[in-house]
mmCIF file of C-alpha atoms in Angstrom:
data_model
loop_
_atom_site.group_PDB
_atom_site.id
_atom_site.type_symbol
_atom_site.label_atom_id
_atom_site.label_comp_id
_atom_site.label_asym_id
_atom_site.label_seq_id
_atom_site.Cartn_x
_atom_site.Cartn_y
_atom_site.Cartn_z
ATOM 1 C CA UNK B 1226 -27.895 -2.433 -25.876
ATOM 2 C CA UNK B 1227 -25.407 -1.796 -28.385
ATOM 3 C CA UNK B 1228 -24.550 -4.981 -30.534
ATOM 4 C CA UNK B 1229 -21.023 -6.380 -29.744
ATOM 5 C CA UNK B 1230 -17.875 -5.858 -32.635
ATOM 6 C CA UNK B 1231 -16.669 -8.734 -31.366
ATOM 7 C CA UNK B 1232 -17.430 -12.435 -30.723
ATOM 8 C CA UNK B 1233 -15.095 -14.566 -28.367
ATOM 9 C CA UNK B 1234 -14.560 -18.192 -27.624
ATOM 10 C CA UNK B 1235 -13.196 -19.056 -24.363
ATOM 11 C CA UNK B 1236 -10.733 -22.453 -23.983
ATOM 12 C CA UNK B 1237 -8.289 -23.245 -21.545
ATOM 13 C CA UNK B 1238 -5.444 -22.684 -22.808
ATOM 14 C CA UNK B 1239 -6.696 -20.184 -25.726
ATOM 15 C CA UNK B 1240 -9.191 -17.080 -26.414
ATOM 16 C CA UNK B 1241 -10.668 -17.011 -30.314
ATOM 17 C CA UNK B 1242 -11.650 -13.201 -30.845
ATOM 18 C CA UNK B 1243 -13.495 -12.784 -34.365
ATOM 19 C CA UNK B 1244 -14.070 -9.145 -35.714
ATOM 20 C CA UNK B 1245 -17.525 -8.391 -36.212
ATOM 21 C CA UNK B 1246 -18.424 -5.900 -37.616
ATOM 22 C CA UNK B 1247 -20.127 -7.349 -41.214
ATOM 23 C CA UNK B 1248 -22.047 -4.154 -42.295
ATOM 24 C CA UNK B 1249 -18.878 -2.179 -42.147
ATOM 25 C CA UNK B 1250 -16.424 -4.793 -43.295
ATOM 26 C CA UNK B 1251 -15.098 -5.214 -39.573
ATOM 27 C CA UNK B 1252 -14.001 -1.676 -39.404
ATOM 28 C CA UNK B 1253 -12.062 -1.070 -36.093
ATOM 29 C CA UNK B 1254 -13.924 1.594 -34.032
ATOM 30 C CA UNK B 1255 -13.689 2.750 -30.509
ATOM 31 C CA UNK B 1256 -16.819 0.059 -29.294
ATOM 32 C CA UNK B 1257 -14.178 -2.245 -30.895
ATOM 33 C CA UNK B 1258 -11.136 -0.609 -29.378
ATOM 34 C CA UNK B 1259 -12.727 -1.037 -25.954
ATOM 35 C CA UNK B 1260 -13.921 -4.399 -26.313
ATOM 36 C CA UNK B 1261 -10.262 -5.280 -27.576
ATOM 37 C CA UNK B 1262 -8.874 -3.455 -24.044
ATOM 38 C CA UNK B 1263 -10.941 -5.635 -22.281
ATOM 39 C CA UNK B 1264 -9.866 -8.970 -23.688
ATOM 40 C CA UNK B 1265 -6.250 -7.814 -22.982
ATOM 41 C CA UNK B 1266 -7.134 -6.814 -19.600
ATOM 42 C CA UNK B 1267 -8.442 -10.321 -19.087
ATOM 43 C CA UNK B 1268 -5.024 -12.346 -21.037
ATOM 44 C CA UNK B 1269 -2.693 -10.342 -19.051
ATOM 45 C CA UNK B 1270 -4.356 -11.457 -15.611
ATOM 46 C CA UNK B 1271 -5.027 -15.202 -16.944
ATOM 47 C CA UNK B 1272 -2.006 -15.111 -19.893
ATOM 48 C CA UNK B 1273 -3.346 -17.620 -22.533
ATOM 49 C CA UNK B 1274 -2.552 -17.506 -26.349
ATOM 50 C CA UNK B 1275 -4.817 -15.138 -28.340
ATOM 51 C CA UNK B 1276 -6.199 -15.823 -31.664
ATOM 52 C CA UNK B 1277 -7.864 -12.963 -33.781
ATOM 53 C CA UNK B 1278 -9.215 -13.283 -36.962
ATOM 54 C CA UNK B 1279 -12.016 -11.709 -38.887
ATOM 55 C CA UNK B 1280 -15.545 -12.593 -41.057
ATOM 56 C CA UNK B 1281 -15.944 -14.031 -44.541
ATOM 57 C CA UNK B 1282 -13.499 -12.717 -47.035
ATOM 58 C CA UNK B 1283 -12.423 -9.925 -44.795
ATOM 59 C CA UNK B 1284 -10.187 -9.386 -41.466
ATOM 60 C CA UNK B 1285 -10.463 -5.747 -41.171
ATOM 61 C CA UNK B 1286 -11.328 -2.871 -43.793
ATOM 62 C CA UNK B 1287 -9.414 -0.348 -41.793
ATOM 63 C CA UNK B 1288 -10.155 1.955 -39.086
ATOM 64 C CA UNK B 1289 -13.779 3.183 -39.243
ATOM 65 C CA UNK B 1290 -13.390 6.455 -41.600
ATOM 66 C CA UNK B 1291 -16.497 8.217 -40.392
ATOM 67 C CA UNK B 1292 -14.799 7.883 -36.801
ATOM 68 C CA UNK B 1293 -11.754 9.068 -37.883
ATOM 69 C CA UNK B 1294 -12.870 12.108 -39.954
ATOM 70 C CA UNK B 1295 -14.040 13.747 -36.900
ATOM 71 C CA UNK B 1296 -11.439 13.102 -34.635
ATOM 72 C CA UNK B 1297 -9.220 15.936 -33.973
ATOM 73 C CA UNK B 1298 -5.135 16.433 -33.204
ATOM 74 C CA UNK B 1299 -5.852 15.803 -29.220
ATOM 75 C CA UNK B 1300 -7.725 12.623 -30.319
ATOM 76 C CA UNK B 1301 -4.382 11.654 -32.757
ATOM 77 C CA UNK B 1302 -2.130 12.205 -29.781
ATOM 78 C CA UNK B 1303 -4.013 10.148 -27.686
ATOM 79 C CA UNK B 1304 -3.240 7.281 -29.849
ATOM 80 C CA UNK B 1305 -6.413 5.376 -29.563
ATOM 81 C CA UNK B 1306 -5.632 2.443 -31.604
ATOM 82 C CA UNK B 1307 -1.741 2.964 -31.775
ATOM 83 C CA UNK B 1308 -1.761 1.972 -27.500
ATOM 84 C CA UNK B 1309 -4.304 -1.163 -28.092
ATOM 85 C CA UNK B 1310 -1.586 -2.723 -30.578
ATOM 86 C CA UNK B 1311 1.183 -1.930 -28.736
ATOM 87 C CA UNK B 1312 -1.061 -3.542 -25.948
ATOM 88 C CA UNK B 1313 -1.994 -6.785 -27.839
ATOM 89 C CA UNK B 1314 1.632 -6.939 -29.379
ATOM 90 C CA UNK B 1315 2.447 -7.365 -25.360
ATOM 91 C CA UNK B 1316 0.502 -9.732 -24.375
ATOM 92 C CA UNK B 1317 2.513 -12.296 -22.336
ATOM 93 C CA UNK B 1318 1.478 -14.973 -24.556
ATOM 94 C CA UNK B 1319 1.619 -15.607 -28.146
ATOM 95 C CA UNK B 1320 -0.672 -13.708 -30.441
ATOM 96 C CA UNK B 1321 -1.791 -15.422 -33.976
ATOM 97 C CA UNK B 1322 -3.817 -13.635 -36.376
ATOM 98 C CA UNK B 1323 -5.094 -15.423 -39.197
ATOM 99 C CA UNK B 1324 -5.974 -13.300 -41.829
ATOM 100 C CA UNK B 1325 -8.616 -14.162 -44.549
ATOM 101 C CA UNK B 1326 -8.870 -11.392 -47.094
ATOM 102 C CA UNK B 1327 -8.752 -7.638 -46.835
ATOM 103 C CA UNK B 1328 -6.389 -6.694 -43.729
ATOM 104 C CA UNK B 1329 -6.132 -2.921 -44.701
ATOM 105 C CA UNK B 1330 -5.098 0.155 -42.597
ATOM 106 C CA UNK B 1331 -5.880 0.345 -38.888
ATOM 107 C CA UNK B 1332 -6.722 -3.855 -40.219
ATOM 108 C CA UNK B 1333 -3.298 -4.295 -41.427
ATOM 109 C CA UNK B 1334 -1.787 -2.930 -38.310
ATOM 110 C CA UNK B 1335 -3.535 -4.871 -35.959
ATOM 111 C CA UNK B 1336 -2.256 -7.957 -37.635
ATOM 112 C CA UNK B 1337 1.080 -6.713 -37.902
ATOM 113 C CA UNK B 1338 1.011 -6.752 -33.920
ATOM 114 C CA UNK B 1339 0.703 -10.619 -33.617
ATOM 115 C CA UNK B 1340 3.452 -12.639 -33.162
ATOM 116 C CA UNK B 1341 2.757 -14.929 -35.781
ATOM 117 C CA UNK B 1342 0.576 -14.592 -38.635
ATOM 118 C CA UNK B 1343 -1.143 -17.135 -41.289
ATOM 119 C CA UNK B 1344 -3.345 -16.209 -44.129
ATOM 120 C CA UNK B 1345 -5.919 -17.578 -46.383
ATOM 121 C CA UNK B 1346 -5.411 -17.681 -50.100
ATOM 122 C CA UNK B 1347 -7.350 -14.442 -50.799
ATOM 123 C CA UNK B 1348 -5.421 -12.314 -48.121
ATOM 124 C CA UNK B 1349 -4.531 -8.993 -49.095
ATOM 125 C CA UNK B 1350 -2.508 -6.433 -47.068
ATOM 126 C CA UNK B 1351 -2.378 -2.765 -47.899
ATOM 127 C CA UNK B 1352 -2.317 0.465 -45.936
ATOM 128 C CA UNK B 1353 -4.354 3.628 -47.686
ATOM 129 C CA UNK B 1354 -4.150 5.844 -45.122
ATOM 130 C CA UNK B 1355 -1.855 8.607 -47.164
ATOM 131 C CA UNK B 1356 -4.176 8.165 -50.105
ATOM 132 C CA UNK B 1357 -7.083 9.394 -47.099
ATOM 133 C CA UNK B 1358 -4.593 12.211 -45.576
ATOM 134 C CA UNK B 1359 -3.315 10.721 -42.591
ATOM 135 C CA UNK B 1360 -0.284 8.568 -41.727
ATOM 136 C CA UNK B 1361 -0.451 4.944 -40.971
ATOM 137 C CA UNK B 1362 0.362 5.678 -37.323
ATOM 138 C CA UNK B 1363 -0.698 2.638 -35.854
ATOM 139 C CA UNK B 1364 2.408 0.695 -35.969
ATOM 140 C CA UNK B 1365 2.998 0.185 -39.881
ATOM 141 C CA UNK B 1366 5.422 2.148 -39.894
ATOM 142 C CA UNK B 1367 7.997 0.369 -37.658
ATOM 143 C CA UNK B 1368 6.473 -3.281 -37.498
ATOM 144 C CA UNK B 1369 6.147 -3.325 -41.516
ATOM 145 C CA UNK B 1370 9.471 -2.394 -41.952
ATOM 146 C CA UNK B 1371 10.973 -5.055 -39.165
ATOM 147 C CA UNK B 1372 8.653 -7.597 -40.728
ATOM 148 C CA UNK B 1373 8.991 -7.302 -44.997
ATOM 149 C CA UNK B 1374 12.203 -5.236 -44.904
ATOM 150 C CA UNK B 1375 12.453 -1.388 -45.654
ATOM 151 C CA UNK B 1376 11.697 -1.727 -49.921
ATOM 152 C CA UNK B 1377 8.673 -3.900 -49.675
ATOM 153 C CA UNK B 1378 7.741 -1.767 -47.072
ATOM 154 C CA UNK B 1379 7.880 1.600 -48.547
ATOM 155 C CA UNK B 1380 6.244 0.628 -51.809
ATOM 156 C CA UNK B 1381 3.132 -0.425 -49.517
ATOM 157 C CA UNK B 1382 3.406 2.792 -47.285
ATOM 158 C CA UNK B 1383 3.896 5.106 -49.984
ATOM 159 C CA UNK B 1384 2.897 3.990 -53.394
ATOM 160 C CA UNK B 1385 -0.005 1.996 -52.005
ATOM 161 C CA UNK B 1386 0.826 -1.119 -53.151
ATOM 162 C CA UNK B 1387 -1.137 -3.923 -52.144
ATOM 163 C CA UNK B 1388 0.053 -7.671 -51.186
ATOM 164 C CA UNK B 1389 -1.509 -10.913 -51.938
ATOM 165 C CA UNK B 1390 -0.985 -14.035 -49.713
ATOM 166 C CA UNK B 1391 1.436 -15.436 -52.250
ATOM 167 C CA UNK B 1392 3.744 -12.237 -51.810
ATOM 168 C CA UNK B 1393 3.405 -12.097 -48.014
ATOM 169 C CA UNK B 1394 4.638 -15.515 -47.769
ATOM 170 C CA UNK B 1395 7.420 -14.737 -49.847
ATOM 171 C CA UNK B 1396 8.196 -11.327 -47.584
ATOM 172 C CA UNK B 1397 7.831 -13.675 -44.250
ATOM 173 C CA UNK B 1398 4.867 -11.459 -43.824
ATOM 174 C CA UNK B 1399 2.902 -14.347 -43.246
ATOM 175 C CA UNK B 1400 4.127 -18.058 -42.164
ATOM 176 C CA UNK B 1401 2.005 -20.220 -43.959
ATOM 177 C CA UNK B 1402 -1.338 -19.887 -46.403
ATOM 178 C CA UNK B 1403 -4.334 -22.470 -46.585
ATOM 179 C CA UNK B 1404 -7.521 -22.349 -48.116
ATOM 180 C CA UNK B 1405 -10.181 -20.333 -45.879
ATOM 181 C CA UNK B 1406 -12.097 -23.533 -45.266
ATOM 182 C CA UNK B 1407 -9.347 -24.494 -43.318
ATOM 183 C CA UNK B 1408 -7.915 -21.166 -41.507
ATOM 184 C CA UNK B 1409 -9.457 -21.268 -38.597
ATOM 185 C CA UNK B 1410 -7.852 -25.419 -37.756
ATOM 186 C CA UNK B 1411 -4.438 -24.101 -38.958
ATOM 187 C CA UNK B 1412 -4.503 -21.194 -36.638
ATOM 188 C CA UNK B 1413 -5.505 -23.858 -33.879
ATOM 189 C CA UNK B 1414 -3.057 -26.492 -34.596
ATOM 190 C CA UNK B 1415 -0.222 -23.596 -34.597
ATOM 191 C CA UNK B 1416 -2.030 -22.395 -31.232
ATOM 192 C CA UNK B 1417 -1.540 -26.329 -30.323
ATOM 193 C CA UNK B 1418 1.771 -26.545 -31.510
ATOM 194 C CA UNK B 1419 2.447 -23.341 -28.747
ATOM 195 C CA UNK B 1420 0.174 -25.003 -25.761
ATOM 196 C CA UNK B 1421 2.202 -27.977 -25.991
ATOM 197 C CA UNK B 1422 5.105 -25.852 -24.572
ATOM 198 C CA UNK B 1423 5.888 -24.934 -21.120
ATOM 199 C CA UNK B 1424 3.549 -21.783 -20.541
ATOM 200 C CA UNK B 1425 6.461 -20.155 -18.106
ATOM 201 C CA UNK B 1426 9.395 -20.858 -20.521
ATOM 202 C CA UNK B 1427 7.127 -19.541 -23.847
ATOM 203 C CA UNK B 1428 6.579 -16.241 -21.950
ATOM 204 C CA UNK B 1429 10.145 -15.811 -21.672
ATOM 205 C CA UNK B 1430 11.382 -16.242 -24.828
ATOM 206 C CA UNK B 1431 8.514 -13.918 -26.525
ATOM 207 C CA UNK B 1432 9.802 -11.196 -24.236
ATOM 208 C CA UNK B 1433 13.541 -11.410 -24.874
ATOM 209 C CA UNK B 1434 12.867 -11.612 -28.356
ATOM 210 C CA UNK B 1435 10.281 -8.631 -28.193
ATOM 211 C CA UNK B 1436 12.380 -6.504 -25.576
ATOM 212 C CA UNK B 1437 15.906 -6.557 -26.281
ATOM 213 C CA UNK B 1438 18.300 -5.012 -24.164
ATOM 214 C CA UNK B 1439 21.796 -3.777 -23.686
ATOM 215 C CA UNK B 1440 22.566 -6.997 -21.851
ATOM 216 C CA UNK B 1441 20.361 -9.700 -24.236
ATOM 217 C CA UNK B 1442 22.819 -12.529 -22.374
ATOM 218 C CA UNK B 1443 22.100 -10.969 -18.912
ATOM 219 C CA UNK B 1444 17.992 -11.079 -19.740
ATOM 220 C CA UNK B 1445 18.287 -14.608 -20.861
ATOM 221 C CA UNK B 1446 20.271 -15.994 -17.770
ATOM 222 C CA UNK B 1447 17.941 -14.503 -15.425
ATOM 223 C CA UNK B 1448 14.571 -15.677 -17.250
ATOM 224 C CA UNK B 1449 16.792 -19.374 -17.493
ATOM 225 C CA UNK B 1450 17.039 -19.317 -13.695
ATOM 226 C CA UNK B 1451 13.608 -18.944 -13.161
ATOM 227 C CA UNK B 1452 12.669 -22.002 -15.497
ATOM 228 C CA UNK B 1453 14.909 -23.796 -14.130
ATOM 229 C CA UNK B 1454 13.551 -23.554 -10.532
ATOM 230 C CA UNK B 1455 9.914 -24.029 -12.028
ATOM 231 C CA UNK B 1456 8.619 -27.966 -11.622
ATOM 232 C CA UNK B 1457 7.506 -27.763 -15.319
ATOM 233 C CA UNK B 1458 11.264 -27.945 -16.256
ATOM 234 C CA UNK B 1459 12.114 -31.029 -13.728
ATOM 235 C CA UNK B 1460 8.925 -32.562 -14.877
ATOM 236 C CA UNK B 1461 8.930 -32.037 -18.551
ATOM 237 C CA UNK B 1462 12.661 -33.332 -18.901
ATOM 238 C CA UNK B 1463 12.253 -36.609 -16.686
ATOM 239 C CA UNK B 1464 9.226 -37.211 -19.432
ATOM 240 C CA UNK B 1465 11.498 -36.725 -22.095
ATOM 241 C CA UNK B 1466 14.378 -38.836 -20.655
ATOM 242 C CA UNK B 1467 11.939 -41.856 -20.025
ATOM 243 C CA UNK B 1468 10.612 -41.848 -23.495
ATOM 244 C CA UNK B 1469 13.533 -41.980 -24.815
ATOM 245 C CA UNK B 1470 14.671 -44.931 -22.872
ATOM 246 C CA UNK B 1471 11.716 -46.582 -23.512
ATOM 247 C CA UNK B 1472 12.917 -46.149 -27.326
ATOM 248 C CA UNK B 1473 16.082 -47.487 -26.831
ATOM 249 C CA UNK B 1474 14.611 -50.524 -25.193
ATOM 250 C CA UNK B 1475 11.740 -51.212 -27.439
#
């Protein structure tokens, strides 16, 4: 049997997916693609935050170039890796990528479709796919923008200009940086941070920030009215009310 791209642990409340692919320097091909379907397949029936990060030193090289040098106009269209992004950037819950070292190309984009990224010290970000004669289709070219703003942006996109961890925190590209030793506990304690939350009420508020629409005010009142007929919102604020009485009495 073929070996698996990815490895995945499974928590309550969270699902760790590591890229692993070490020979090809994590390389995102279609075994990967369809092992990546199938995690979402399983977070959108049992939503739970999703945490993806890659091997030693590197998140993702890029798309797998001996993949994509066969694959023809039909296959472009299809948007093989352009619809698992979109996909993963839907997810109900949260998505944290924490990126140690090269995230380049098809790498890069995937990251770009978290919600929330954090990087080690040796991150780099870059996107070579003009330099290879294709576009970087996979969602760099409206979620770089959004995230870095339009300059930083096109110097990456078109001049090839790569970004360290220092200058990705400075763009907002990234949220925090740590040492890799300790990557993997800051993307938890973020991911614990988020769990702490109501589940219902975090679900929400990712998807009227991700999906505006003509009537933003309309969207919020009617997600507002559903957490506020939810238990969690009774139970969570008679917590908070006691506590702080029991702080004004201590």
């Amino acid at each position: 049997m073929p070996m698996p791209t990815i490895l995945r642990e499974n928590r309550a409340d969270r699902v760790w997916v590591r890229l692993h692919r070490p020979d090809a320097r994590n390389a995102i091909d279609k075994a990967m693609v369809d092992e990546l379907h199938g995690v979402c397949d399983e977070l959108e029936r049992d939503p739970r935050i999703l945490l993806i990060a890659g091997g030693d030193g590197v998140f993702a090289g890029g798309a797998d170039i001996a993949e994509l040098r066969d694959r023809t106009p039909a296959d472009a269209l299809e948007g093989i890796n352009s619809r698992l992004f979109d996909r993963i950037a839907r997810l109900p819950m949260p998505v944290i990528a924490a990126v140690d070292g090269w995230a380049l190309g098809g790498g890069a984009e995937l990251a770009y479709a978290a919600d929330l990224r954090i990087a080690s010290d040796r991150a780099r970000f870059g996107s070579p796919e003009p330099s290879l004669g294709i576009v970087p289709a996979a969602g760099a070219t409206w979620r770089l923008p959004r995230l870095v703003g339009e300059p930083l942006a096109k110097e990456m996109l078109l001049a090839g200009r790569v970004i360290g961890a220092d200058e990705a925190l400075a763009a907002g590209l990234v949220t925090a940086v740590h040492p890799p030793a300790t990557l993997d506990a800051a993307a938890d304690a973020l991911a614990d941070r988020i769990a702490a939350r109501d589940p219902l009420a975090i679900r929400h508020t990712k998807r009227l920030i991700d999906d505006p629409t003509d009537d933003p005010r309309a969207a919020a009142d009617a997600a507002q009215a559903e957490c506020f007929g939810s238990p969690a919102k009774h139970e969570r604020m008679t917590a908070w009310l006691d506590q702080r009485l029991e702080r004004k009495n201590a």
